[in-house]
XYZ file of C-alpha atoms in Angstrom:
634
model
C -84.670 -118.381 -35.158
C -85.120 -121.334 -36.016
C -87.523 -125.084 -35.754
C -90.160 -126.948 -36.280
C -93.295 -125.833 -38.387
C -96.271 -127.414 -37.674
C -98.467 -127.082 -40.216
C -102.027 -126.312 -39.278
C -104.055 -125.947 -43.257
C -104.520 -121.793 -43.682
C -101.771 -120.726 -40.936
C -99.163 -122.822 -38.871
C -96.589 -122.558 -35.982
C -93.135 -122.664 -35.559
C -93.124 -124.119 -32.268
C -90.036 -122.439 -30.134
C -86.973 -124.227 -28.593
C -86.532 -121.965 -26.580
C -88.559 -121.561 -22.400
C -90.895 -118.983 -22.021
C -90.333 -118.042 -25.767
C -94.060 -117.656 -27.831
C -94.287 -119.426 -30.612
C -94.282 -118.163 -34.228
C -97.627 -117.096 -36.072
C -97.354 -117.902 -39.668
C -99.742 -117.457 -42.551
C -99.123 -116.482 -46.023
C -96.962 -116.971 -49.209
C -94.279 -118.269 -47.743
C -96.217 -120.814 -45.701
C -95.726 -122.946 -49.196
C -92.308 -123.345 -49.045
C -92.257 -125.904 -46.245
C -94.157 -129.179 -45.325
C -96.121 -130.441 -42.340
C -93.043 -130.490 -39.562
C -90.250 -129.164 -41.336
C -87.157 -127.667 -39.442
C -87.377 -124.409 -40.670
C -85.654 -120.955 -40.526
C -87.914 -118.192 -40.620
C -88.195 -113.969 -38.725
C -90.666 -112.478 -36.430
C -92.912 -109.557 -38.398
C -94.232 -109.038 -35.331
C -94.077 -108.528 -31.955
C -96.838 -108.619 -29.341
C -99.206 -111.446 -27.451
C -99.624 -113.462 -31.040
C -95.637 -112.660 -32.909
C -95.637 -113.250 -36.595
C -93.293 -113.749 -39.088
C -92.279 -115.451 -42.109
C -90.045 -118.477 -43.569
C -86.756 -117.114 -44.769
C -85.831 -121.230 -45.836
C -85.676 -125.247 -44.895
C -83.659 -126.658 -42.638
C -84.141 -130.654 -43.537
C -86.762 -131.695 -44.562
C -89.010 -134.019 -42.346
C -89.548 -137.159 -44.230
C -88.729 -137.663 -47.664
C -92.310 -140.226 -49.225
C -95.671 -139.639 -48.053
C -98.526 -141.728 -47.015
C -101.950 -140.701 -48.076
C -105.170 -141.560 -50.434
C -104.858 -141.166 -54.563
C -107.051 -138.761 -55.571
C -107.980 -139.201 -59.504
C -108.464 -137.275 -62.075
C -107.214 -134.971 -64.865
C -104.399 -133.428 -62.066
C -103.596 -137.810 -60.049
C -102.300 -136.144 -56.262
C -102.147 -138.135 -53.142
C -103.734 -135.963 -50.697
C -101.784 -136.220 -47.590
C -101.879 -137.694 -44.507
C -103.062 -135.271 -42.607
C -102.226 -131.481 -42.823
C -101.788 -129.774 -46.129
C -102.921 -129.474 -50.132
C -102.694 -132.933 -51.709
C -99.027 -132.969 -53.812
C -99.587 -133.729 -57.922
C -97.715 -137.163 -58.733
C -95.528 -136.612 -62.292
C -95.354 -140.249 -62.594
C -97.801 -143.725 -61.043
C -94.143 -145.903 -60.966
C -95.786 -148.161 -64.030
C -98.199 -148.298 -60.638
C -102.142 -148.230 -61.376
C -103.907 -147.548 -58.145
C -108.213 -146.898 -57.752
C -109.181 -143.305 -56.477
C -109.230 -143.610 -52.607
C -106.475 -146.017 -52.850
C -103.745 -145.542 -49.289
C -100.766 -144.994 -51.916
C -96.646 -143.913 -50.726
C -95.362 -141.108 -52.188
C -91.872 -139.892 -52.941
C -91.013 -136.191 -52.429
C -89.158 -135.141 -55.829
C -89.880 -132.081 -56.351
C -89.638 -129.300 -52.771
C -92.427 -126.500 -52.756
C -91.102 -122.861 -54.057
C -93.041 -119.961 -54.235
C -93.744 -120.325 -56.822
C -94.473 -124.956 -58.130
C -96.206 -126.774 -55.316
C -94.393 -129.555 -54.779
C -94.383 -132.895 -55.873
C -93.745 -136.786 -56.950
C -93.708 -140.328 -57.894
C -95.626 -143.422 -56.353
C -93.891 -145.814 -55.179
C -96.378 -148.373 -53.482
C -99.847 -148.888 -53.318
C -100.859 -149.717 -49.974
C -103.990 -150.732 -50.467
C -107.608 -149.047 -49.419
C -108.830 -147.914 -46.109
C -110.043 -149.643 -43.150
C -108.516 -153.001 -44.255
C -106.463 -153.955 -41.504
C -102.765 -155.289 -43.292
C -103.768 -151.787 -45.090
C -104.107 -150.615 -41.724
C -100.395 -151.436 -40.578
C -98.604 -150.648 -43.158
C -99.862 -147.534 -43.939
C -99.337 -146.579 -40.371
C -95.931 -148.110 -40.389
C -94.772 -146.012 -43.935
C -96.150 -143.213 -42.449
C -93.825 -143.372 -39.013
C -91.163 -144.112 -41.457
C -91.108 -147.830 -39.872
C -89.583 -150.351 -40.906
C -91.349 -153.577 -41.880
C -89.726 -155.478 -41.441
C -85.710 -157.282 -41.660
C -83.097 -157.181 -45.183
C -81.652 -160.383 -46.074
C -78.193 -159.895 -44.339
C -80.122 -158.740 -41.089
C -81.894 -162.204 -40.896
C -78.871 -163.928 -41.989
C -76.628 -162.414 -39.405
C -79.906 -163.001 -36.811
C -79.981 -167.369 -38.003
C -76.527 -167.922 -37.521
C -76.397 -167.896 -33.346
C -78.509 -171.432 -34.325
C -81.180 -172.911 -31.580
C -80.241 -173.604 -29.089
C -77.492 -171.941 -25.979
C -74.317 -173.801 -26.635
C -72.529 -175.115 -23.517
C -69.283 -173.308 -24.327
C -71.591 -170.166 -24.379
C -71.639 -170.121 -20.686
C -67.697 -170.506 -19.739
C -67.370 -168.859 -16.987
C -70.012 -166.329 -16.449
C -72.267 -167.194 -13.005
C -74.672 -169.988 -13.488
C -78.419 -169.727 -11.904
C -79.478 -172.958 -12.339
C -79.516 -174.552 -8.950
C -82.249 -171.256 -7.423
C -85.750 -170.264 -8.702
C -85.563 -167.999 -11.452
C -88.314 -167.829 -13.127
C -90.575 -164.238 -15.321
C -93.152 -162.706 -15.088
C -95.065 -161.183 -17.894
C -98.554 -160.794 -19.569
C -100.442 -163.361 -21.459
C -99.918 -161.969 -24.794
C -96.052 -161.594 -24.423
C -93.357 -163.110 -26.688
C -89.845 -162.401 -25.202
C -89.332 -162.218 -21.089
C -86.583 -159.997 -20.711
C -85.906 -160.456 -17.788
C -86.057 -163.407 -14.695
C -86.376 -162.483 -11.021
C -85.320 -163.883 -8.309
C -85.105 -163.527 -4.475
C -83.307 -165.627 -1.291
C -83.697 -164.997 2.162
C -79.462 -164.201 4.056
C -79.254 -166.329 6.959
C -79.136 -162.817 8.610
C -82.128 -161.007 8.667
C -82.862 -159.311 4.550
C -82.935 -160.246 1.162
C -80.411 -161.424 -1.733
C -82.712 -160.089 -4.558
C -81.580 -161.415 -7.794
C -82.995 -158.998 -11.872
C -81.251 -161.455 -14.446
C -81.484 -159.786 -17.911
C -81.082 -161.205 -21.655
C -77.380 -160.370 -23.028
C -78.234 -159.085 -26.099
C -75.290 -157.666 -26.359
C -72.816 -161.262 -27.371
C -75.175 -161.779 -30.161
C -75.963 -157.223 -31.613
C -72.278 -156.574 -31.762
C -71.162 -152.644 -31.987
C -71.812 -152.631 -35.639
C -72.161 -155.267 -36.325
C -75.349 -154.656 -39.042
C -77.797 -156.464 -35.903
C -77.230 -153.573 -33.618
C -77.393 -151.645 -37.355
C -80.856 -152.322 -37.437
C -81.953 -152.845 -33.658
C -80.215 -149.306 -33.534
C -82.092 -147.910 -36.829
C -84.967 -148.817 -34.831
C -84.247 -148.002 -31.928
C -86.935 -149.173 -30.038
C -89.607 -152.605 -30.966
C -93.817 -151.314 -31.190
C -96.376 -152.920 -29.452
C -99.755 -152.209 -32.171
C -102.831 -153.950 -31.083
C -102.109 -157.472 -32.380
C -99.308 -156.510 -33.989
C -95.223 -156.007 -33.213
C -92.448 -154.468 -34.994
C -89.889 -155.786 -33.014
C -86.183 -154.130 -32.890
C -84.249 -157.447 -33.155
C -85.506 -160.076 -35.309
C -87.055 -163.148 -34.193
C -84.488 -165.693 -34.061
C -82.665 -163.410 -31.173
C -86.528 -161.449 -29.791
C -87.840 -164.625 -29.706
C -86.275 -167.273 -28.800
C -82.435 -166.535 -28.246
C -82.881 -164.047 -26.550
C -85.757 -164.814 -24.847
C -85.760 -166.525 -20.511
C -88.150 -169.386 -22.403
C -88.297 -171.177 -19.628
C -86.471 -174.910 -19.215
C -83.717 -173.703 -21.653
C -79.880 -172.463 -20.797
C -80.142 -168.047 -21.691
C -77.001 -166.152 -21.368
C -77.993 -163.128 -19.234
C -76.529 -160.288 -16.868
C -76.959 -160.158 -13.157
C -77.386 -157.289 -10.707
C -77.759 -159.255 -7.632
C -78.582 -156.898 -5.052
C -78.905 -157.663 -0.857
C -81.824 -155.757 0.782
C -81.938 -155.282 4.681
C -84.694 -155.611 6.545
C -85.858 -152.032 5.375
C -85.541 -152.713 2.327
C -82.678 -150.993 1.830
C -79.445 -152.029 -0.554
C -76.477 -152.770 1.220
C -74.572 -154.229 -1.513
C -74.449 -155.431 -5.512
C -72.899 -157.074 -7.580
C -73.211 -157.287 -11.528
C -71.644 -159.951 -13.731
C -72.448 -161.845 -16.338
C -74.471 -165.272 -16.383
C -76.973 -167.801 -17.349
C -79.630 -169.174 -15.987
C -82.918 -171.489 -16.859
C -85.968 -169.837 -15.818
C -87.821 -173.246 -14.163
C -91.560 -171.453 -15.406
C -92.948 -168.649 -17.329
C -95.250 -167.240 -14.822
C -98.049 -164.713 -16.390
C -99.620 -161.195 -13.884
C -102.638 -163.799 -13.766
C -101.050 -166.178 -11.977
C -98.841 -164.346 -9.917
C -101.723 -162.500 -8.033
C -103.867 -165.512 -7.242
C -100.734 -166.969 -5.816
C -100.306 -163.642 -3.611
C -104.258 -163.860 -2.365
C -102.973 -166.744 -0.911
C -104.364 -169.117 -4.069
C -102.672 -171.877 -5.373
C -101.848 -172.620 -8.771
C -101.196 -175.659 -11.699
C -97.176 -176.691 -11.883
C -95.926 -174.510 -8.867
C -93.931 -175.841 -6.417
C -94.114 -175.375 -2.805
C -91.049 -173.369 -2.677
C -91.281 -171.716 -6.087
C -94.762 -169.950 -3.826
C -93.136 -169.633 -1.619
C -90.937 -167.247 -3.543
C -93.580 -165.220 -4.635
C -94.682 -164.817 -1.399
C -92.193 -163.297 -0.375
C -91.195 -161.425 -3.385
C -94.211 -159.766 -2.226
C -93.720 -158.694 1.443
C -90.137 -156.758 0.209
C -92.155 -155.767 -3.142
C -94.813 -153.839 -0.272
C -91.451 -153.066 1.605
C -89.988 -151.471 -1.839
C -92.897 -149.185 -3.174
C -93.204 -147.522 0.366
C -89.713 -146.396 0.645
C -89.709 -145.490 -3.265
C -93.374 -142.990 -2.089
C -91.655 -142.077 1.520
C -88.619 -139.860 -0.673
C -90.963 -137.902 -2.974
C -92.208 -140.998 -6.047
C -94.511 -140.250 -7.745
C -96.676 -142.992 -8.953
C -99.667 -141.637 -12.407
C -101.964 -144.993 -12.274
C -104.000 -144.322 -15.192
C -105.619 -147.481 -16.997
C -103.997 -149.050 -19.600
C -106.615 -149.645 -22.591
C -105.726 -152.535 -25.248
C -108.021 -153.777 -27.913
C -108.864 -157.217 -28.542
C -108.699 -158.482 -32.063
C -109.734 -161.640 -34.727
C -106.658 -163.016 -36.467
C -107.374 -160.571 -39.385
C -106.540 -157.874 -37.230
C -110.551 -156.600 -36.762
C -111.255 -155.250 -33.173
C -113.287 -156.884 -30.948
C -113.462 -155.345 -27.793
C -111.472 -151.750 -25.802
C -110.453 -153.279 -22.700
C -108.586 -151.747 -19.335
C -105.692 -153.801 -18.422
C -105.510 -154.739 -15.209
C -102.487 -153.325 -12.967
C -102.531 -154.979 -9.819
C -99.525 -156.128 -6.862
C -98.468 -158.896 -9.481
C -97.268 -155.802 -11.912
C -96.495 -153.527 -8.658
C -94.208 -156.501 -7.838
C -91.958 -156.506 -11.369
C -91.988 -152.785 -11.860
C -89.949 -152.741 -8.224
C -87.568 -154.747 -9.024
C -86.746 -153.078 -12.954
C -86.638 -149.296 -10.956
C -84.081 -150.802 -8.198
C -82.096 -152.678 -10.971
C -82.312 -149.343 -12.879
C -80.904 -147.669 -10.052
C -78.601 -149.948 -8.903
C -76.456 -149.914 -11.408
C -76.444 -145.738 -12.812
C -74.229 -146.045 -9.598
C -72.389 -148.351 -10.209
C -72.128 -146.880 -13.800
C -71.638 -142.964 -12.366
C -67.610 -143.668 -12.690
C -67.712 -143.660 -16.486
C -69.154 -142.279 -19.368
C -72.738 -143.367 -18.782
C -76.218 -143.329 -20.814
C -78.810 -141.364 -17.876
C -82.759 -141.770 -17.793
C -83.082 -138.533 -16.296
C -86.758 -136.756 -16.017
C -85.311 -132.621 -15.199
C -87.321 -130.693 -13.328
C -90.844 -128.860 -14.216
C -90.521 -125.295 -15.381
C -91.919 -122.542 -12.149
C -94.184 -121.326 -14.383
C -96.549 -124.144 -15.178
C -96.573 -125.107 -11.280
C -96.986 -122.316 -10.985
C -100.431 -122.204 -13.255
C -101.128 -125.754 -11.379
C -101.060 -124.429 -8.267
C -104.300 -121.995 -9.049
C -106.533 -125.060 -11.202
C -105.547 -127.441 -8.412
C -107.073 -124.055 -5.599
C -109.786 -122.928 -8.002
C -110.902 -126.808 -7.883
C -111.230 -127.120 -4.571
C -108.385 -128.661 -4.175
C -105.634 -128.605 -1.064
C -102.446 -126.859 -2.669
C -99.476 -128.324 0.449
C -96.124 -126.041 0.415
C -93.185 -126.785 -1.334
C -96.008 -127.339 -5.114
C -94.890 -124.006 -6.327
C -91.024 -125.115 -6.855
C -92.211 -128.519 -7.772
C -90.979 -130.219 -4.971
C -91.863 -134.250 -5.446
C -93.099 -134.908 -2.290
C -95.223 -131.936 -2.525
C -97.925 -133.077 -5.935
C -97.261 -136.130 -3.810
C -99.835 -135.066 -0.931
C -102.102 -133.230 -4.010
C -102.280 -137.075 -5.252
C -102.477 -138.763 -1.934
C -105.319 -135.701 -1.092
C -107.410 -136.605 -4.163
C -106.615 -140.528 -4.324
C -110.598 -141.962 -4.388
C -112.267 -138.824 -5.823
C -114.018 -138.264 -8.608
C -111.386 -135.508 -9.469
C -108.309 -138.195 -9.493
C -108.499 -139.107 -12.696
C -108.597 -135.472 -13.415
C -105.464 -134.016 -10.783
C -103.807 -137.339 -12.250
C -103.202 -135.965 -15.705
C -102.831 -131.554 -14.709
C -100.039 -132.759 -12.911
C -98.560 -135.134 -15.857
C -99.084 -132.353 -18.229
C -97.667 -130.064 -16.015
C -93.930 -132.441 -15.896
C -91.190 -132.305 -18.916
C -90.747 -135.681 -20.750
C -88.313 -138.242 -19.275
C -85.403 -138.157 -21.873
C -82.284 -140.590 -22.070
C -78.749 -138.215 -21.540
C -75.059 -139.060 -21.050
C -75.524 -136.226 -18.019
C -76.811 -137.136 -14.957
C -79.825 -134.734 -13.932
C -81.885 -136.589 -11.881
C -85.299 -138.711 -12.385
C -87.335 -135.650 -10.954
C -91.228 -137.925 -11.332
C -88.940 -141.011 -8.925
C -87.317 -138.576 -6.971
C -84.126 -140.803 -7.288
C -80.770 -138.899 -8.152
C -79.349 -141.572 -10.581
C -81.394 -144.092 -13.326
C -80.961 -145.798 -16.093
C -82.895 -148.399 -18.189
C -81.446 -151.442 -18.103
C -83.926 -154.189 -18.006
C -85.245 -153.889 -21.834
C -82.434 -154.628 -23.997
C -84.813 -157.131 -26.438
C -86.578 -154.199 -27.374
C -84.574 -150.327 -26.468
C -81.848 -149.582 -28.287
C -80.661 -147.823 -24.406
C -80.027 -150.251 -23.178
C -78.773 -152.349 -25.446
C -76.026 -149.510 -24.683
C -75.734 -149.818 -21.529
C -75.167 -153.937 -21.354
C -71.707 -152.901 -23.099
C -71.450 -149.746 -21.052
C -71.202 -152.335 -17.332
C -69.653 -155.464 -19.258
C -66.063 -153.290 -20.705
C -66.254 -151.785 -17.632
C -66.872 -156.482 -15.813
C -64.176 -157.017 -18.202
C -61.448 -154.188 -17.988
C -61.347 -152.754 -21.788
C -63.063 -149.460 -20.497
C -59.816 -147.568 -20.659
C -59.840 -143.439 -20.560
C -59.263 -143.996 -24.588
C -62.834 -146.285 -24.109
C -64.366 -143.681 -22.325
C -63.590 -141.001 -24.369
C -65.250 -142.570 -27.338
C -67.775 -143.801 -25.821
C -68.038 -140.240 -24.115
C -68.202 -138.432 -28.210
C -70.666 -140.113 -29.456
C -73.609 -140.745 -26.592
C -75.323 -138.320 -26.654
C -75.794 -138.671 -30.358
C -77.291 -142.110 -29.304
C -79.255 -140.244 -26.354
C -80.986 -138.486 -28.626
C -81.752 -140.513 -31.551
C -83.410 -142.879 -28.679
C -84.905 -140.337 -27.517
C -86.705 -139.108 -31.022
C -87.489 -143.020 -32.261
C -89.266 -143.044 -28.982
C -91.211 -140.648 -29.415
C -92.246 -141.772 -33.200
C -93.167 -145.391 -31.427
C -95.364 -143.273 -28.722
C -97.381 -141.644 -31.441
C -97.807 -144.338 -34.173
C -99.555 -146.770 -30.774
C -101.244 -143.978 -30.277
C -102.878 -143.284 -33.774
C -102.656 -147.243 -33.867
C -105.774 -147.036 -31.055
C -107.178 -144.555 -31.657
C -107.584 -146.035 -35.625
C -109.269 -149.865 -33.879
C -111.207 -148.087 -31.610
C -112.546 -145.347 -34.055
C -112.812 -149.529 -35.923
C -114.864 -150.847 -33.534
C -117.225 -148.400 -32.818
C -118.567 -147.341 -36.129
C -120.833 -150.207 -36.107
C -122.653 -149.024 -32.409
C -123.459 -144.976 -35.148
C -126.316 -144.221 -32.668
C -126.356 -146.383 -29.795
C -126.568 -144.800 -26.611
C -124.116 -145.134 -24.000
C -123.359 -143.851 -20.144
C -121.172 -141.912 -20.567
C -118.493 -139.836 -17.784
C -116.879 -135.892 -18.565
C -113.142 -137.075 -18.911
C -111.790 -134.024 -20.317
C -112.892 -129.921 -20.093
C -112.368 -128.153 -23.727
C -113.026 -124.116 -24.917
C -114.205 -126.441 -28.052
C -116.237 -128.680 -26.113
C -116.623 -132.265 -23.582
C -114.737 -136.095 -23.981
C -116.660 -138.223 -22.656
C -115.784 -141.390 -22.061
C -118.764 -144.906 -21.609
C -118.713 -146.791 -18.678
C -119.616 -149.735 -20.964
C -116.561 -149.702 -23.631
C -113.051 -148.214 -22.649
C -113.041 -145.200 -25.682
C -113.185 -141.851 -25.914
C -114.493 -138.915 -28.726
C -115.728 -135.370 -28.433
C -118.745 -133.749 -27.650
C -118.397 -130.908 -29.443
C -119.562 -127.497 -28.459
C -121.861 -126.447 -31.241
C -123.627 -130.245 -29.788
C -123.990 -127.801 -26.579
C -128.065 -126.518 -28.169
C -129.737 -125.778 -24.685
C -126.763 -122.804 -23.578
C -124.212 -120.416 -25.125
C -121.570 -121.889 -22.708
C -118.206 -120.024 -21.591
C -115.625 -121.505 -20.472
C -113.678 -121.516 -17.741
C -109.951 -122.610 -17.758
C -108.963 -122.405 -14.567
C -111.642 -124.927 -12.464
C -111.616 -126.107 -15.937
C -115.763 -126.533 -16.651
C -118.341 -125.308 -18.853
C -120.843 -122.170 -17.703
C -124.948 -121.749 -19.618
C -124.975 -118.480 -19.499
C -128.435 -118.439 -19.135
C -129.400 -121.795 -17.804
C -126.485 -122.198 -15.022
C -125.877 -125.869 -16.405
C -122.646 -126.673 -15.254
C -119.883 -129.421 -17.078
C -117.421 -130.375 -15.749
C -114.695 -132.746 -15.439
C -115.976 -136.237 -14.397
C -119.558 -135.388 -14.540
C -121.945 -138.668 -15.757
C -123.945 -137.738 -19.099
C -125.448 -139.621 -21.125
C -124.395 -139.067 -24.914
C -125.168 -140.778 -28.205
C -121.997 -141.107 -30.592
C -122.253 -139.563 -33.521
C -120.055 -140.487 -36.170
C -116.845 -142.596 -36.518
C -114.578 -140.704 -37.869
C -111.574 -143.886 -38.543
C -110.074 -141.491 -41.188
C -109.219 -138.811 -38.348
C -109.315 -141.644 -36.077
C -112.184 -139.883 -34.146
C -115.413 -140.354 -32.862
C -118.539 -137.640 -31.651
C -121.151 -138.290 -29.482
C -123.874 -136.241 -28.917
C -125.649 -135.249 -26.170
C -128.266 -137.061 -24.845
C -131.468 -134.520 -23.121
C -131.432 -134.717 -19.450
C -135.100 -134.353 -17.815
C -135.999 -131.554 -16.500
C -136.184 -130.885 -12.459
C -139.231 -130.880 -11.627
C -141.056 -126.929 -10.795
């Protein structure tokens, strides 16, 4: 078989890429041939519940550089981040690191059965737990570019600071219509703006105006090559690694208020039921009348007033709220799922040190923008169905996972509707509605989410299971997502009549590779963002080791309990070794631990008292211990 190696130290797994086929367990000498993440060829030596095998050869190395801590000594080495043995340093590259410094190493000798890997130092990043080092370390680990080349920066600044009137010749203008943006208070780039008119015959005309990034980032240009390589912006606490240089992402392509900006508009006519009866796509130019924050719109939707908001704009926001609720009802009516997990964010100071961990609230203003963007994405995907196109797909779940989910739900007392076994969205939606507001709700949401497949980009339209949508794409964020930029190019080529059969064939030959690359880069960005969040949480809590907290159990595993304090939005583990009052058995079906002697049970959502035992910034994890609970009087 062929697959990616997941190195665990003394053993590893070649991850299966065939549904229903288990991973291949690897141990012994051939494990030395590969490094974590390498794509390998392997063969099975023993079949069974856990097949075992050996590595035959390396197909591709996961990376050519490693990041880790410098180990001084007679034979200096680099202890790489994550699993794997130290790598010998055969050349310091003229650098003089100190023991423990975080460094970058370029691999010059790959491992064989006879020799371990070795390499040359290329960079000293600094000491661990320094905010500037933390960021560089994470970027190097995931091969994320920290800066743009001078050639790319020069190309970005060549357009100037303003949009000249000559640039909007032939475009539809929206200067007399209240168009505005709604974003988070800390947002720097504004991809999308919205407008709403009431139609004389009833219903609405909704405008979704998206920054026309493709006007500046031409196919094959140095800007395009840089954007494709990055594929997505990466958002880290207090910092952003943008897909485009700031002269574009923060200025010319950002829909700032009171200045003209080039856009691609999806104009949709909707009837009283919120159904799209007609749509238009065209190149446009807008002048946003206001930059709203979610908090300001939330106040307006509640009937409150805001500074510098005219009655006409306030009425437009109120009407948007009503339309968004109607769209949401329609979407749920067809079986769309809605996972309302609290989004964490870290408050940092000017140097990057964490000050607090909070939940980012999701109110009606967030849902308003979500509905409008979802509708625009669907409408554009439907309009482009007759030509080569890039879709955002979410395939139906695996039947075996649905069967396992059904058994677990029944075991924890959740009513299971018909159709769940077949993986019907409406059935999953009923499950989620049945646990709304109950302590078990977050656990059920997480179980459902883990039973579903990942959404990916694809030139083949397989529909979007989670949204219960037959046509879906990503059209609304071209400043920060390369697939959206590709979608804009395709839309504009069709509008301008240049999407000839020959050109369609060209697109057809390259969309598969574009989709695969974008899906991979998206997962890397998500992993980097999660790692940085965990690191900042560990740094935040390092000074609170020894403190006790009221907490809630958020996960139950065979190796312990995941817990979340109620006063700070972090999560950590109570290892099984800390449950010293009894021998606990893990009930996987019911997701609970049960004491064999005492009968004490720990389950999801249960309130407990914990003490922070350790905050490990190197492993980016928090360890808790249980505080003793008073025994009831007998």
